[in-house]
Short mmCIF file of C-alpha atoms in Angstrom, two decimals:
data_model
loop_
_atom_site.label_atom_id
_atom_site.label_comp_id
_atom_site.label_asym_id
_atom_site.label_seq_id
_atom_site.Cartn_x
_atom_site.Cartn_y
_atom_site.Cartn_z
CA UNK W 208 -20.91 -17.94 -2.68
CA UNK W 209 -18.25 -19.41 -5.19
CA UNK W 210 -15.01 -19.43 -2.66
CA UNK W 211 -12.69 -18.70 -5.16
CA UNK W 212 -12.76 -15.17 -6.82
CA UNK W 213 -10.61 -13.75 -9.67
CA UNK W 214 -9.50 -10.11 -9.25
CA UNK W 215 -7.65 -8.79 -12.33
CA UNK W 216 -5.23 -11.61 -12.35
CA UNK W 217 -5.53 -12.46 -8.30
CA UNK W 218 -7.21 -15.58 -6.71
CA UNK W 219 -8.93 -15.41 -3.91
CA UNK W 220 -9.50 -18.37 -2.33
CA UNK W 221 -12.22 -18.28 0.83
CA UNK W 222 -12.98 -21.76 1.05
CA UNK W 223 -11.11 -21.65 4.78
CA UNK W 224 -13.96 -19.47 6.77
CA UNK W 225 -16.86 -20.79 8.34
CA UNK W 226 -18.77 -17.39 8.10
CA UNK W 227 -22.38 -17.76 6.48
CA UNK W 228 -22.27 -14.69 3.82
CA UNK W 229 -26.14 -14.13 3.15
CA UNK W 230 -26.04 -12.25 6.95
CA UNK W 231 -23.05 -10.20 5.59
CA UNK W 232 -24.84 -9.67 2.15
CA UNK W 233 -27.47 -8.37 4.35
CA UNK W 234 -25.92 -6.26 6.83
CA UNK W 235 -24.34 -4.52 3.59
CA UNK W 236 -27.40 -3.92 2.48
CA UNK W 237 -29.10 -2.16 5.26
CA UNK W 238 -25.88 -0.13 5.63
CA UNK W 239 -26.12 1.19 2.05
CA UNK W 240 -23.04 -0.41 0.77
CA UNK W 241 -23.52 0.07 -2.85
CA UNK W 242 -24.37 3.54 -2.90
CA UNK W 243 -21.30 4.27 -0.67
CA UNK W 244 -18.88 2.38 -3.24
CA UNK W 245 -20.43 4.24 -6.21
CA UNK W 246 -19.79 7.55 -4.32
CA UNK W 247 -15.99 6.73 -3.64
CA UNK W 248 -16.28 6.55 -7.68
CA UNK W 249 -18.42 9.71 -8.68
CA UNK W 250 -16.56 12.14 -5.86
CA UNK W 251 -18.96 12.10 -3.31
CA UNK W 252 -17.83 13.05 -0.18
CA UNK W 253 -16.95 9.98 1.53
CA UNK W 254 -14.15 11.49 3.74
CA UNK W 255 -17.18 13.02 6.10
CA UNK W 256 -14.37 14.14 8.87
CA UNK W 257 -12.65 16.75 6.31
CA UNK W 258 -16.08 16.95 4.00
CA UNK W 259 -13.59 15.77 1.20
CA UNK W 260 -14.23 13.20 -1.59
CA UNK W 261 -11.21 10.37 -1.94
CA UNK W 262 -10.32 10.77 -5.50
CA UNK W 263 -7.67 8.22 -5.76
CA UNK W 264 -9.00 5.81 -8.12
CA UNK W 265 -9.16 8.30 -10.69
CA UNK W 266 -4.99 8.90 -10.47
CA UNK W 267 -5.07 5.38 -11.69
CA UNK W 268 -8.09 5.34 -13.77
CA UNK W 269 -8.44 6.15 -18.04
CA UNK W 270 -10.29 9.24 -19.25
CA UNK W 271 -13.11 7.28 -20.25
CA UNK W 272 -14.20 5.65 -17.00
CA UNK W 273 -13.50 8.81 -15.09
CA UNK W 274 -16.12 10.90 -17.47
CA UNK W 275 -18.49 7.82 -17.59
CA UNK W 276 -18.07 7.93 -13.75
CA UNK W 277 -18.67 11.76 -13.79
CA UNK W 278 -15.09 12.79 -12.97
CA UNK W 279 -14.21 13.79 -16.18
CA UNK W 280 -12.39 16.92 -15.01
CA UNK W 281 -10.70 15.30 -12.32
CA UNK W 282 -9.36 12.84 -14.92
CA UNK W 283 -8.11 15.36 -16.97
CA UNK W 284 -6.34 17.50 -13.96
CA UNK W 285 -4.74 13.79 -12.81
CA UNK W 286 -4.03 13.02 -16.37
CA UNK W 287 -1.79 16.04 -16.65
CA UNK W 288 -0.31 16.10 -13.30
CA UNK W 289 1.08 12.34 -14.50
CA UNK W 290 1.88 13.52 -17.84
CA UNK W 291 3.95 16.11 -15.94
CA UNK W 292 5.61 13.86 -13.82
CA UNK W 293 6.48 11.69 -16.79
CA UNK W 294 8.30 14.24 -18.82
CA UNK W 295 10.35 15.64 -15.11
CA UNK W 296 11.68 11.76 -14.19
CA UNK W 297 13.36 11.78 -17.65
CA UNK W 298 14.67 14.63 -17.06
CA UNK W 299 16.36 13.44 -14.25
CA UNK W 300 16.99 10.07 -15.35
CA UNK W 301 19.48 11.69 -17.98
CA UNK W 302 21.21 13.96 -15.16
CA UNK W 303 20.94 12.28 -11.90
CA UNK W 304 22.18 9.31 -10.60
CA UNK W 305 20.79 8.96 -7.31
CA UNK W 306 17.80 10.08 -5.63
CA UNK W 307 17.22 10.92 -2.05
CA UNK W 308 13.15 10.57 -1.61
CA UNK W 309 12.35 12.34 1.59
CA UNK W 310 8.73 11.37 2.91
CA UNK W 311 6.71 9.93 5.82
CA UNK W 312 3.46 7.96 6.19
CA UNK W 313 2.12 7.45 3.04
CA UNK W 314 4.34 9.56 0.91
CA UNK W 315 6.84 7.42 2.15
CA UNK W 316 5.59 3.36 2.64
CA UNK W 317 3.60 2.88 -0.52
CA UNK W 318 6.59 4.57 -2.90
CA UNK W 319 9.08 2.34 -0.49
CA UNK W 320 7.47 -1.00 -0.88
CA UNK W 321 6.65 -1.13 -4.59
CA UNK W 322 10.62 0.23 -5.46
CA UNK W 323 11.70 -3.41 -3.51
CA UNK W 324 9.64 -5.32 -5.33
CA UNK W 325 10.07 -3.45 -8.82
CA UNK W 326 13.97 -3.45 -8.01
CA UNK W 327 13.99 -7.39 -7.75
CA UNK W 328 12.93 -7.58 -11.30
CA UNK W 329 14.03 -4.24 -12.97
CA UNK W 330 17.56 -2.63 -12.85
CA UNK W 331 16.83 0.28 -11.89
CA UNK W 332 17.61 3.49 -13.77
CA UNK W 333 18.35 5.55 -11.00
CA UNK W 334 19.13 4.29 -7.25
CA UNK W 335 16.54 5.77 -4.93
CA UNK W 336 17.52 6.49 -1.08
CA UNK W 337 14.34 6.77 1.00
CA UNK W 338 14.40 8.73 4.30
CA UNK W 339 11.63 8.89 6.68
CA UNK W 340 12.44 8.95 10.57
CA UNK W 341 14.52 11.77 11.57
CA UNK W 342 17.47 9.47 12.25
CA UNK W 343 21.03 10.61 11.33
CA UNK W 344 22.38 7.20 10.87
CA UNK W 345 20.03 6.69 8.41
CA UNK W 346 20.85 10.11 6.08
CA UNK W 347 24.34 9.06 7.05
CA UNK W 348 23.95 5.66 5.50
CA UNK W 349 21.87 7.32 2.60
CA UNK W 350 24.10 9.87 1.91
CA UNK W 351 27.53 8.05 1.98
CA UNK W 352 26.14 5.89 -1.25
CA UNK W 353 25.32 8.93 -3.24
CA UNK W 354 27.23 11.54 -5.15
CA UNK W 355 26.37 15.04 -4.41
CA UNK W 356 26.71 16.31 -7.88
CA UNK W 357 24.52 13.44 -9.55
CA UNK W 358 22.17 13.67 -6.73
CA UNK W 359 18.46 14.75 -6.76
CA UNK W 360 16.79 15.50 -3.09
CA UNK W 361 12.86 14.77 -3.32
CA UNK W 362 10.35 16.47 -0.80
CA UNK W 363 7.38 14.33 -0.51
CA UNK W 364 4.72 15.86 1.68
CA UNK W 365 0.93 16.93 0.97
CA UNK W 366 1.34 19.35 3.95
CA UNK W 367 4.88 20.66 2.95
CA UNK W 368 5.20 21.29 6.81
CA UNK W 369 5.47 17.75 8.43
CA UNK W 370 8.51 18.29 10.75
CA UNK W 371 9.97 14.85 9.90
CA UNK W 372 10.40 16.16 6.72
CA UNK W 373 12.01 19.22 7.10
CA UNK W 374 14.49 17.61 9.54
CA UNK W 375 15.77 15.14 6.44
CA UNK W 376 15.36 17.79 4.24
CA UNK W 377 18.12 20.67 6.46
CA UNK W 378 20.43 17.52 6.29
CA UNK W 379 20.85 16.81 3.28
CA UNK W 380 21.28 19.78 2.05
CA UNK W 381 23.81 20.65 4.32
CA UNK W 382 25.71 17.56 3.06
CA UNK W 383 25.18 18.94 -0.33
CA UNK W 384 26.60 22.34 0.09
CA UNK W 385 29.68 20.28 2.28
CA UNK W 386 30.43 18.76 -1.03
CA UNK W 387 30.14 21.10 -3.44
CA UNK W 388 26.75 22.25 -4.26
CA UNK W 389 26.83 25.82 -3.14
CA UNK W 390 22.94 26.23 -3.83
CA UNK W 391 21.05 23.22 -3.95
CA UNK W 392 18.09 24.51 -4.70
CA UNK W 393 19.00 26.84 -7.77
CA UNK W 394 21.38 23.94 -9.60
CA UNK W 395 17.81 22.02 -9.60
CA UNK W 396 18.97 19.24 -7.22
CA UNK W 397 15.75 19.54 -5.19
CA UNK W 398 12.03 18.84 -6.20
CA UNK W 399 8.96 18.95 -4.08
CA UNK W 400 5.56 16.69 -4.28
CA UNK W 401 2.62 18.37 -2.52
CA UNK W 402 -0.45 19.65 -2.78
CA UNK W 403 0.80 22.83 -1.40
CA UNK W 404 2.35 24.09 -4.07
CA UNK W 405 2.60 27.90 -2.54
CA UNK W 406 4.76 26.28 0.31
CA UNK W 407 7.16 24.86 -1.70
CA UNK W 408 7.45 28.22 -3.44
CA UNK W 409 8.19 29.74 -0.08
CA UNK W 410 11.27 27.77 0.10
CA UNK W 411 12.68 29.04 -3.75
CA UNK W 412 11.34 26.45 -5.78
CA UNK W 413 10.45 27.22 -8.96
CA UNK W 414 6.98 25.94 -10.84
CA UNK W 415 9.41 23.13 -13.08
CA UNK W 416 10.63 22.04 -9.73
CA UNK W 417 7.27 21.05 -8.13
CA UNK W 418 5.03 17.95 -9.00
CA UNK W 419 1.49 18.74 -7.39
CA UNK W 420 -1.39 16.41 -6.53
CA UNK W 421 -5.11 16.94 -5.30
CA UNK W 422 -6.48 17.54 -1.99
CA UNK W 423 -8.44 15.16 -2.26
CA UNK W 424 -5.50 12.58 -2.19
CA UNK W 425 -5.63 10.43 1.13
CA UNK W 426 -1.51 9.92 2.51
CA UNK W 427 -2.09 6.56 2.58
CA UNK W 428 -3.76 6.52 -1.46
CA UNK W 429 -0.73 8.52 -2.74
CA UNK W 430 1.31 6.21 -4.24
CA UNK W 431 -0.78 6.44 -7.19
CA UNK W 432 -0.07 10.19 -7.52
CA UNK W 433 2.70 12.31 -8.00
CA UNK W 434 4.34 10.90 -5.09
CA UNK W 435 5.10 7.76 -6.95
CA UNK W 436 7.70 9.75 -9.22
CA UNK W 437 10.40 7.62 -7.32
CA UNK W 438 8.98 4.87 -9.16
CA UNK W 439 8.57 6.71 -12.67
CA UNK W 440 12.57 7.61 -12.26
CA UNK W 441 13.50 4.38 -11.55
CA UNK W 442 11.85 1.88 -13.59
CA UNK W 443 10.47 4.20 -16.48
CA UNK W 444 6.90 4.90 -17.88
CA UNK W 445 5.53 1.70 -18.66
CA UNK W 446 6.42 0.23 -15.83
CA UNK W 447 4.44 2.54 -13.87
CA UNK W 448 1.49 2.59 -16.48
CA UNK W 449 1.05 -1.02 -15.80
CA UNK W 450 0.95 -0.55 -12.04
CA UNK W 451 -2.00 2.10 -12.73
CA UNK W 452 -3.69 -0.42 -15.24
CA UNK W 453 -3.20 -3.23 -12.46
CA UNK W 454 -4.55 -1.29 -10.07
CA UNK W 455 -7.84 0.01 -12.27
CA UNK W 456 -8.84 -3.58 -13.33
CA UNK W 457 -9.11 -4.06 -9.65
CA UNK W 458 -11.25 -0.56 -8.81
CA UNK W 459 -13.41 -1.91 -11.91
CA UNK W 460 -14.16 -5.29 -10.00
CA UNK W 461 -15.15 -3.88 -6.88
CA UNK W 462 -17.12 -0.83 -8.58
CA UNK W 463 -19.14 -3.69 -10.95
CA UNK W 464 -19.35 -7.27 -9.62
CA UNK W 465 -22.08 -8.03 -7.23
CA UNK W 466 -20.71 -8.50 -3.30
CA UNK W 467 -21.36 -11.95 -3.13
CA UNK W 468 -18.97 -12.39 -5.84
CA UNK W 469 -16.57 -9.32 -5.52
CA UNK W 470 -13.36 -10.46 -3.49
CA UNK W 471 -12.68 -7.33 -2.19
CA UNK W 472 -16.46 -7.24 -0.60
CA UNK W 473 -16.02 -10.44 0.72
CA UNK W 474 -12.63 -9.97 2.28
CA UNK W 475 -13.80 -6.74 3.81
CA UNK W 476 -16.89 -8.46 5.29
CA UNK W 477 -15.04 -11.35 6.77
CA UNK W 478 -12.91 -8.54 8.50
CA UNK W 479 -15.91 -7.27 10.22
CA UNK W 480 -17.55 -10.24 11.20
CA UNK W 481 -14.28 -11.52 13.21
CA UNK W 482 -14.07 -7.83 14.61
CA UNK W 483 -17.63 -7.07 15.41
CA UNK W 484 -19.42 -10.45 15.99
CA UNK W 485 -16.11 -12.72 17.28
CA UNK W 486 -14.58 -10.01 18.77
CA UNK W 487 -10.95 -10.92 17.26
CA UNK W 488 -8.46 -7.94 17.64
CA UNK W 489 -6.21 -9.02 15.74
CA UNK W 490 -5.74 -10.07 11.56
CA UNK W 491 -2.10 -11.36 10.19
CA UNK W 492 -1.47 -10.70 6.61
CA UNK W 493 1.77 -13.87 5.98
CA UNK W 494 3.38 -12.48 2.57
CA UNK W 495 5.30 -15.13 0.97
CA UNK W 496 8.26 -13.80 -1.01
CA UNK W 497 11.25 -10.67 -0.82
CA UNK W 498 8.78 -8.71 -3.35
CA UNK W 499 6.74 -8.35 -0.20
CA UNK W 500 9.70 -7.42 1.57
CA UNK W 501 8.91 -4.00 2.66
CA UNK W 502 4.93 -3.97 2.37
CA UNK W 503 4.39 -4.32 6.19
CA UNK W 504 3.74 -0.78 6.99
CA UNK W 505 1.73 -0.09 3.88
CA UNK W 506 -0.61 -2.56 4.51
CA UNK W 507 -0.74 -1.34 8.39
CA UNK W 508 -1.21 1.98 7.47
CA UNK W 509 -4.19 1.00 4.35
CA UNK W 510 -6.17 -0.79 7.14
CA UNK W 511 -5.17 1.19 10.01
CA UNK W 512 -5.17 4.52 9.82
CA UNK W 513 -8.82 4.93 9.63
CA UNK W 514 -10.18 1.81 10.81
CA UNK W 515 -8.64 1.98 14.05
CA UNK W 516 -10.45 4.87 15.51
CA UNK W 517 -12.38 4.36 18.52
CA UNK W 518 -15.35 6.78 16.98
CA UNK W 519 -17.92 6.20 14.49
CA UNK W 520 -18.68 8.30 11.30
CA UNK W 521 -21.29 10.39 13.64
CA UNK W 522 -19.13 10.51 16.43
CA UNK W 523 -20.27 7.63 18.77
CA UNK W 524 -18.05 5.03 20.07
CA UNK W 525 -17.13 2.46 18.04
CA UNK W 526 -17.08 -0.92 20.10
CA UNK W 527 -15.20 -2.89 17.57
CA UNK W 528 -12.67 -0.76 15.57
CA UNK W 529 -10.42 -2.58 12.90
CA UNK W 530 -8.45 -4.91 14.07
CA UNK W 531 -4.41 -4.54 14.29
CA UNK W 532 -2.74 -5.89 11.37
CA UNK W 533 0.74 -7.95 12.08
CA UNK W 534 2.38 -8.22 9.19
CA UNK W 535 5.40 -10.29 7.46
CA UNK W 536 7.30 -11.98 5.24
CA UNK W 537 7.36 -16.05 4.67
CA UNK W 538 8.29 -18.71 4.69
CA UNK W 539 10.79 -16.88 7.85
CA UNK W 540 7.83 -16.00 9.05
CA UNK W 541 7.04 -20.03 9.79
CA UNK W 542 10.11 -19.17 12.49
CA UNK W 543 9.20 -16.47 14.25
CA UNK W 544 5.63 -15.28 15.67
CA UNK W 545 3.88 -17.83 13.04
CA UNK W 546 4.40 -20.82 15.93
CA UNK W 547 1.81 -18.86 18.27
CA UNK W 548 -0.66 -18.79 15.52
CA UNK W 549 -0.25 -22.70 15.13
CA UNK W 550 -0.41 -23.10 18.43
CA UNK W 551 -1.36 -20.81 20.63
CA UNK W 552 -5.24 -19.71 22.18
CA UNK W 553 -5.43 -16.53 19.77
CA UNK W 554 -7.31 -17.27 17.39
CA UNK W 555 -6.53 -14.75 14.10
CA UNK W 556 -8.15 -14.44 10.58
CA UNK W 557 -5.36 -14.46 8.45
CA UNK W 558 -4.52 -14.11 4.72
CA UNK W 559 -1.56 -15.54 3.25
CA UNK W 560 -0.31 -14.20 -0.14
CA UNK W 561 1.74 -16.07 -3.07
CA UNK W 562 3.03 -15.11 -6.29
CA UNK W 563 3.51 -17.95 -9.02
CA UNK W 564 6.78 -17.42 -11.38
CA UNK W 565 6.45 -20.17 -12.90
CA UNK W 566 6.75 -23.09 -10.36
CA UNK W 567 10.27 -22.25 -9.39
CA UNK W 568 9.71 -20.68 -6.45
CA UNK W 569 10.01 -23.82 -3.40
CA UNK W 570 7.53 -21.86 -0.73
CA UNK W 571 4.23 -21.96 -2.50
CA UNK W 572 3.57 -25.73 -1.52
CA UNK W 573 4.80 -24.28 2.49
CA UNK W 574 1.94 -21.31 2.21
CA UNK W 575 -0.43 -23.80 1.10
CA UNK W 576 0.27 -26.03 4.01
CA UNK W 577 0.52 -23.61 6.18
CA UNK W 578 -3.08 -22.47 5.59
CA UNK W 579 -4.09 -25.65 6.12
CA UNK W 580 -2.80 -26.56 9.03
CA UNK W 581 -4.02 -22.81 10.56
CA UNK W 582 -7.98 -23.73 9.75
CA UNK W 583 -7.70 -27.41 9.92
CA UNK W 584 -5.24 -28.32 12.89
CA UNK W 585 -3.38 -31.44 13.23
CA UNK W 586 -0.07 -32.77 14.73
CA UNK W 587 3.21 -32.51 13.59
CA UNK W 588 4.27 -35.05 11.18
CA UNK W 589 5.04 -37.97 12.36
CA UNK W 590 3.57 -37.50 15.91
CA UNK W 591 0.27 -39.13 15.63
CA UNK W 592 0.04 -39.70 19.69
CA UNK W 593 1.79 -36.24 20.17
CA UNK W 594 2.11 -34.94 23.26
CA UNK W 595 -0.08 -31.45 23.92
CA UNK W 596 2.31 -29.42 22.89
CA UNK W 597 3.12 -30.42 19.54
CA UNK W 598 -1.11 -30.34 18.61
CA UNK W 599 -1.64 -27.71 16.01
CA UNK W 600 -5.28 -26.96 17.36
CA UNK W 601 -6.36 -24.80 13.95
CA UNK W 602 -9.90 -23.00 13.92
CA UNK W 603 -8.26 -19.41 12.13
CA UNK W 604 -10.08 -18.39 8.66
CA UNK W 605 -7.41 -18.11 6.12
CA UNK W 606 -7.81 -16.40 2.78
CA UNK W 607 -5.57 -17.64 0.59
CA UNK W 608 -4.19 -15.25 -2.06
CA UNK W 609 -2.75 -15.70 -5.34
CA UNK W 610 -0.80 -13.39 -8.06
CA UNK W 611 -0.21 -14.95 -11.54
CA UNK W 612 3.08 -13.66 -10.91
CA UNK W 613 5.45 -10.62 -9.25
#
């Protein structure tokens, strides 16, 4: 295996692991991995617990790969849906000021975390509030920064029932009517996302005031969907265009290259073997940089939600479930929990993510030493007959991850 692969623009760099691949390679093999990754591309039902395909990489794909694919009809439905979306954030973008995204899980982490990191590079064209725990502090501090006439209240749910949701939703519109907006609802200040449209139209919302997406669209997969308007409003088309094309270079990768040199294979391999075979609960992802600022609980919830079930696919027990993801932010991560993974007994695979503007930013040369020091070990400088306590005993795989830039 080459230890560094290129992902549409990322590095992956697995020279840190001392896992033999050809057992992996095989393993994959006898579990019918390539069939199962060309079914998550051609709709096959690969969601066995709700008999339900998982059509997200076709909200991010072009028309062409979806018919060559045979999801030609899907692409067009997801097409439109986007298309849709498009033409209702400039809408508001000339009317509102503010919005107030209400969501939870998915509809609410993936939207959350790429706005930070967009918002550190783009002004923004409108100021988006998110809202997820039922926590009136937290519509309180939302609504306080927001005018009620310039203010457009997003429902984000593929349910349109979750009771977080609703909660946010009453209290905000309360606030609205307090200041001035009799009817919320019929001056257009509210929109829904869902794939229950016929639940939002319970509630008075008109067709032009719903953005819908598929069934088919896993919580955690949504961002790619209709429930990334947030992002569409507040950066603008392109913007999100060249998340989607980001995003579909990747899918291409991992639908095309062989596993021994497709990085997303590899990476989800090397997460097995420390689960199954070394019996390692626990994985750290160290993101270096505020982009990454708010991508904990999207990353938790990618790996989690699923993995972490204590059943197989056919309903036996699963001995070795995913492992728990801690997640964080560096280089302050170096001063919190980091100093038990340099020197503590638990030993972790870890991956620690960089992006490169340029050479400007001072913590790139920190990750890198960081990841050595976590598979190599050593002493702290300077303390070449340290005493125990100050040996750095290393032994974790690290993956070492690099964007070209944010």
């Amino acid at each position: 295996m080459n230890p560094v692969l290129n992902v549409a623009g990322l590095q992956y760099d697995f020279s840190r692991h001392a896992v033999a691949l050809p057992p992996l390679l095989e393993r994959a093999q006898q579990l019918g991995f390539d069939a199962k990754r060309h079914a998550l591309f051609s709709g096959g039902i690969v969601n066995a617990t709700e008999s339900r395909a998982a059509n997200h990489v076709h909200l991010r794909s072009t028309q062409v790969f979806a018919e060559r694919c045979g999801m030609a009809r899907f692409g067009t439905q997801a097409r439109q849906q986007r298309e849709a979306a498009y033409a209702a954030a400039g809408a508001v973008v000339r009317r509102f000021k503010h919005i107030i995204h209400v969501g939870i899980g998915g509809s609410y982490a993936g939207p959350l975390a790429v706005y930070r990191a967009l918002a550190l590079q783009h002004v923004p064209f409108v100021d988006v509030h998110f809202l997820a725990n039922p926590d009136l502090l937290s519509i309180a501090q939302a609504t306080r920064q927001c005018d009620p006439q310039h203010t457009l209240l997003v429902l984000c749910s593929k349910s349109f029932t979750t009771e977080e949701i609703v909660f946010n939703a009453r209290h905000v519109l309360a606030w609205m009517r307090e200041h001035g907006v009799a009817d919320p609802i019929a001056a257009g200040q509210v929109l829904a996302i869902t794939a229950r449209p016929d639940r939002a139209a319970e509630i008075g919302l008109q067709p032009a005031q719903v953005l819908a997406f598929d069934e088919t669209i896993g919580g955690r997969y949504s961002l790619w969907s209709a429930c990334g308007f947030p992002l569409m409003c507040a950066f603008g088309q392109r913007v999100f265009d060249e998340l989607l094309a980001g995003a579909h270079a990747a899918d291409q990768v991992y639908l095309g290259a062989p596993p021994a040199e497709n990085a997303a294979f590899v990476a989800g391999a090397l997460s097995w073997h420390y689960r199954a075979h070394e019996q390692l609960a626990v994985a750290a992802v160290l993101l270096y940089g505020d982009v990454f600022s708010a991508f904990g609980a999207h990353v938790q919830q990618v790996v989690m939600e699923s993995l972490g079930k204590q059943v197989t696919l056919s309903g036996g027990a699963c001995t070795a479930p995913g492992p728990y993801m801690v997640v964080e932010t560096g280089p302050a991560v170096q001063h919190t929990f980091m100093q038990m993974l340099r020197q503590g007994a638990l030993k972790t695979p870890v991956e620690i993510v960089t992006y490169d503007d340029g050479g400007a930013q001072p913590y790139i040369a920190r990750a890198d030493t960081q990841a050595q020091a976590l598979h190599e070990g050593g002493v702290a400088p300077g303390e070449a007959h340290a005493q125990a306590h100050r040996v750095v005993p290393g032994g974790h795989g690290v993956t070492r991850v690099r964007l070209p830039d944010a």
